[in-house]
Coordinates of N, CA, C and O in Angstrom, one line a residue:
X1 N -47.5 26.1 1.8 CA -47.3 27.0 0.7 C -46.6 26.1 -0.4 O -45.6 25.5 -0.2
X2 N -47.2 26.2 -1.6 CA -46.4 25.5 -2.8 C -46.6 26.0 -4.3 O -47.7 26.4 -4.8
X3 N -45.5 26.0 -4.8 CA -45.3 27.0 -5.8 C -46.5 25.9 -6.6 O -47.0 24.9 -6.2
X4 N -46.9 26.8 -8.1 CA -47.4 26.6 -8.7 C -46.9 25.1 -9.8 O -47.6 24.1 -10.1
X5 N -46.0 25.3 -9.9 CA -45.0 24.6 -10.9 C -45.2 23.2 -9.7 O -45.9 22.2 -9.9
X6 N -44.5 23.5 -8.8 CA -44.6 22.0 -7.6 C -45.9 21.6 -8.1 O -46.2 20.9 -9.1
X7 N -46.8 22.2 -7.3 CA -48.2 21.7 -7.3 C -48.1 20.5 -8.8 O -47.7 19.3 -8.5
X8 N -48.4 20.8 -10.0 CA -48.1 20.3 -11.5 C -48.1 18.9 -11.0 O -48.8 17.9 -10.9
X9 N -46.3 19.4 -10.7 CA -45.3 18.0 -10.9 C -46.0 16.8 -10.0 O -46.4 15.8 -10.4
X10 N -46.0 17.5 -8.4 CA -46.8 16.4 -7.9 C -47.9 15.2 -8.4 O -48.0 14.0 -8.2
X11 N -48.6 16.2 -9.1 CA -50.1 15.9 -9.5 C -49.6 15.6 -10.7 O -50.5 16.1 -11.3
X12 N -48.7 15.1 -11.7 CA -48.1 15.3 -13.0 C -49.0 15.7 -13.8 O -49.7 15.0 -14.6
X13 N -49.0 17.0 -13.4 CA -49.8 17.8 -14.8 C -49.5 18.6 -16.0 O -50.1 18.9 -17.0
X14 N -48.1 18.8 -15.5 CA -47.8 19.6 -15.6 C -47.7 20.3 -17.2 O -47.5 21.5 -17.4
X15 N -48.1 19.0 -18.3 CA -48.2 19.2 -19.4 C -49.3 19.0 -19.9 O -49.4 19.2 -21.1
X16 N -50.6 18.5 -19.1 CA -51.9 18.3 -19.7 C -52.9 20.3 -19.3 O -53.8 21.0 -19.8
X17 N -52.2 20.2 -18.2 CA -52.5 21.7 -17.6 C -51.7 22.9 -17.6 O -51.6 23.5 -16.5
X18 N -51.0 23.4 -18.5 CA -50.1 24.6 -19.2 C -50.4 26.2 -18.3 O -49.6 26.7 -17.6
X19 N -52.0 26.6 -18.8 CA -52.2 27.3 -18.5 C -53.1 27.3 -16.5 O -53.9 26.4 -16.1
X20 N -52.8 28.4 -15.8 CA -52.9 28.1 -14.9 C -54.4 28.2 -14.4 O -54.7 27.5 -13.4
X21 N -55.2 29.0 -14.9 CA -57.0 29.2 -14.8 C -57.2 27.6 -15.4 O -58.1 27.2 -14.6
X22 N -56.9 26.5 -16.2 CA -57.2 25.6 -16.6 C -57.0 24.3 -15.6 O -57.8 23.4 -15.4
X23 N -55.4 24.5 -14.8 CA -55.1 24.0 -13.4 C -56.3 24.1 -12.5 O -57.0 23.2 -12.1
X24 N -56.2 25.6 -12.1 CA -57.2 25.6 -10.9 C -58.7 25.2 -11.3 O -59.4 24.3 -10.8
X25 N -59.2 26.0 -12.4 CA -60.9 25.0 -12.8 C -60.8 23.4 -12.5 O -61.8 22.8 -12.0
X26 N -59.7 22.8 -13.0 CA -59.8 21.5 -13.5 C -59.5 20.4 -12.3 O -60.1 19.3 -12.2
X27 N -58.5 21.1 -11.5 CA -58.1 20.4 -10.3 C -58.0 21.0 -9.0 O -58.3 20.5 -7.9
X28 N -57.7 22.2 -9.1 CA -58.0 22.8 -7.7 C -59.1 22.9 -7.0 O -59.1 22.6 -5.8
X29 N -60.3 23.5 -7.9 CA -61.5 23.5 -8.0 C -62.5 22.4 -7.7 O -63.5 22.3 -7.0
X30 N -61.9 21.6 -8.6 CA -62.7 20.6 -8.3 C -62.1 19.1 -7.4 O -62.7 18.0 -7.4
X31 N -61.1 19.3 -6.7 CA -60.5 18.7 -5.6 C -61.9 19.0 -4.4 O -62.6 18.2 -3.9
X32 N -61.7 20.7 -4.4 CA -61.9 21.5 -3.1 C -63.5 20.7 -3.2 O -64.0 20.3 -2.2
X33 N -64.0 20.6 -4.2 CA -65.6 20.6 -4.6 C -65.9 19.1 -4.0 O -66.8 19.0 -3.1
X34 N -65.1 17.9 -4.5 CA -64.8 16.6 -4.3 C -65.0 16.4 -2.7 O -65.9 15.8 -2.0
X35 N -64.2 17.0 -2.5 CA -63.5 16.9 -0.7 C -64.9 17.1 0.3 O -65.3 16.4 1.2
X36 N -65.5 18.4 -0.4 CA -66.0 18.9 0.8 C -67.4 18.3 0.5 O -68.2 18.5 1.4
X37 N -67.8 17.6 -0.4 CA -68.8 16.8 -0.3 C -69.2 15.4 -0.1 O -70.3 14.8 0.0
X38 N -67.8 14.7 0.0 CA -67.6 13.4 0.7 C -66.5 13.3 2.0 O -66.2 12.2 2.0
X39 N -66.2 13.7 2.6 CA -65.2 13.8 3.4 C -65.3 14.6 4.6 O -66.2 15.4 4.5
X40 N -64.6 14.5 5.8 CA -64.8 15.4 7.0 C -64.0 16.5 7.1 O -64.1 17.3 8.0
X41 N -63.1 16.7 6.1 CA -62.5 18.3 5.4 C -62.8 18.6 4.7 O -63.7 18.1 4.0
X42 N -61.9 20.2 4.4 CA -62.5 20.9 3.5 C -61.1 21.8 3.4 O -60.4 21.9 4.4
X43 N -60.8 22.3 2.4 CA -59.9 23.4 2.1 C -60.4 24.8 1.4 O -61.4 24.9 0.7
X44 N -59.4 26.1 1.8 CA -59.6 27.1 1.4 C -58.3 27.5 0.7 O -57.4 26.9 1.4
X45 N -57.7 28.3 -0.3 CA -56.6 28.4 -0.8 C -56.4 30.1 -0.9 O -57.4 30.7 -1.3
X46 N -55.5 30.7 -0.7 CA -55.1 31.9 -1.5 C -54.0 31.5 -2.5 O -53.3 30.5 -2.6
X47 N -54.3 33.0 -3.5 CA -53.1 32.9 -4.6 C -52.3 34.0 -4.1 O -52.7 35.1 -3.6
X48 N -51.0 33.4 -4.5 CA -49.7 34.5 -4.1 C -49.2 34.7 -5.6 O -48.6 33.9 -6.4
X49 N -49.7 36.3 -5.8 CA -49.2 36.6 -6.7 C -47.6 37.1 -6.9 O -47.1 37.4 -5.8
X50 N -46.8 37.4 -8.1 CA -45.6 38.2 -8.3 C -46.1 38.6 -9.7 O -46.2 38.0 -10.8
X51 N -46.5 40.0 -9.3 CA -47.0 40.8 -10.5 C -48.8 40.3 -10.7 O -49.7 40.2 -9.8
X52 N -48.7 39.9 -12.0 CA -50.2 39.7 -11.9 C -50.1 38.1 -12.1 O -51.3 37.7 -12.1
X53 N -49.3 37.2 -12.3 CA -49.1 36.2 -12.6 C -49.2 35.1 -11.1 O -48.4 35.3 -10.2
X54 N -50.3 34.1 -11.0 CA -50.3 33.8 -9.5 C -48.9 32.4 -9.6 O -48.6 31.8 -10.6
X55 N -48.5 32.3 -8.8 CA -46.8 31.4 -8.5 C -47.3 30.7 -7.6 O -47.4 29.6 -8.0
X56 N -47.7 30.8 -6.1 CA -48.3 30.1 -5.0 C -49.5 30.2 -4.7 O -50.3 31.1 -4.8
X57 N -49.7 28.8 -4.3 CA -50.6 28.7 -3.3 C -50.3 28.6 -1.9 O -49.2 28.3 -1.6
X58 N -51.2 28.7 -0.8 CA -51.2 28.8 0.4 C -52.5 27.9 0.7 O -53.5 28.5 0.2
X59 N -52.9 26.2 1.4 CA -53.6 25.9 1.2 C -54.1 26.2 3.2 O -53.2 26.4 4.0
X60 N -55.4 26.2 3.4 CA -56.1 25.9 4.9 C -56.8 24.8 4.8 O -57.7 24.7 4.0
X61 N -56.4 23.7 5.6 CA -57.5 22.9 5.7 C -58.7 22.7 7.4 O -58.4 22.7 8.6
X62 N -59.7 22.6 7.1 CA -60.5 22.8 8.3 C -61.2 21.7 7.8 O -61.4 21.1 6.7
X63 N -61.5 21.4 9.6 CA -62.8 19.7 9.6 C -64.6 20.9 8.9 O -65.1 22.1 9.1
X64 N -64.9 19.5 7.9 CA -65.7 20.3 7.6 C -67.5 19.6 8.3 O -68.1 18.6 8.1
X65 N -67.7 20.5 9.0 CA -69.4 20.4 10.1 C -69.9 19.8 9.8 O -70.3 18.9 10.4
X66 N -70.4 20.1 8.4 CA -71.3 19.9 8.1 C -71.8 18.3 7.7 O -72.9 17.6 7.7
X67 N -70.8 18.2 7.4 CA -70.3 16.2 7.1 C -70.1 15.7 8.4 O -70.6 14.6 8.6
X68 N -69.7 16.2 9.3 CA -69.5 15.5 11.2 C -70.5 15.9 11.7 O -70.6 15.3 12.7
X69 N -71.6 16.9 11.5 CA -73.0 16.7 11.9 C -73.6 15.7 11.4 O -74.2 14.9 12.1
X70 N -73.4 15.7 10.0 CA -74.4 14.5 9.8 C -74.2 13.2 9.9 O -75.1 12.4 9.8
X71 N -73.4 12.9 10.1 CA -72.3 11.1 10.3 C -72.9 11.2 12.0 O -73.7 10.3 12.3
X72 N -72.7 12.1 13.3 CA -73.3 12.1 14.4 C -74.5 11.9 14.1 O -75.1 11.1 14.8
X73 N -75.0 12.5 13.3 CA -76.8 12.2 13.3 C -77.1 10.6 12.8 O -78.2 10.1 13.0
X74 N -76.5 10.2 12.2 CA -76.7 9.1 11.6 C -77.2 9.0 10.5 O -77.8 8.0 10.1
X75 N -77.1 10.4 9.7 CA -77.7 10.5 8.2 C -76.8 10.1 7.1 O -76.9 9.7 6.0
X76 N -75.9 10.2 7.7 CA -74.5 9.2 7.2 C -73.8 8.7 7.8 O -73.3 9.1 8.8
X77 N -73.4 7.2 6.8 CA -72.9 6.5 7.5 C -71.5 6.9 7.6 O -71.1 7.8 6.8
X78 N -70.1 6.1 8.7 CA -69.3 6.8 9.1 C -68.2 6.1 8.3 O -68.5 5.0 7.7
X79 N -67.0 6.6 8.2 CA -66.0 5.8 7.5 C -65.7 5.0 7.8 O -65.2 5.0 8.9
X80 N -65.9 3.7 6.9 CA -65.3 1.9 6.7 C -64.5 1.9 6.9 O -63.8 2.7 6.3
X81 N -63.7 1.0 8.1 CA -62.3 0.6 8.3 C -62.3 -0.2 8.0 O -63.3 -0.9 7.9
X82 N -60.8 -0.8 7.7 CA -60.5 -2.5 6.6 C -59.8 -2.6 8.0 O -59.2 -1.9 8.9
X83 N -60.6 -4.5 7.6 CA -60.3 -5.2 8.7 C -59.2 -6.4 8.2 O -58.7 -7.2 9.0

């Protein structure tokens, strides 16, 4: 769970991304989008609102299948380790 404001600072956005529909389109959104099409996770989020204003997030992350079926099948290749 991480407040909205954290989230920002982490990611220092905190002043390129003001408003928070502009946060989540810009990076939330397209994290989750990023992730789940190169990678063996995937996340889901709720918003915790106070009033109508959302403050948190709550993230889930799960292995995502669909990417570990196909790396087992050999339709992709599996992640490069440095040697």
């Amino acid at each position: 769970r991480f407040s909205i404001q954290d989230l920002k600072e982490m990611l220092d956005v905190q002043d390129k991304y003001p408003l928070y529909a502009n946060f989540k389109q810009r990076v939330i959104l397209k994290a989750q989008e990023d992730l789940e099409k190169s990678t063996d996770i995937r996340f889901t989020f709720e918003e915790i609102k106070s009033g109508k204003q959302v403050t948190e997030l709550v993230f889930h992350i799960i292995r995502n299948k669909e990417i570990l079926e196909l790396r087992q099948n050999n339709i992709l290749p599996t992640k490069k380790t440095k040697e």
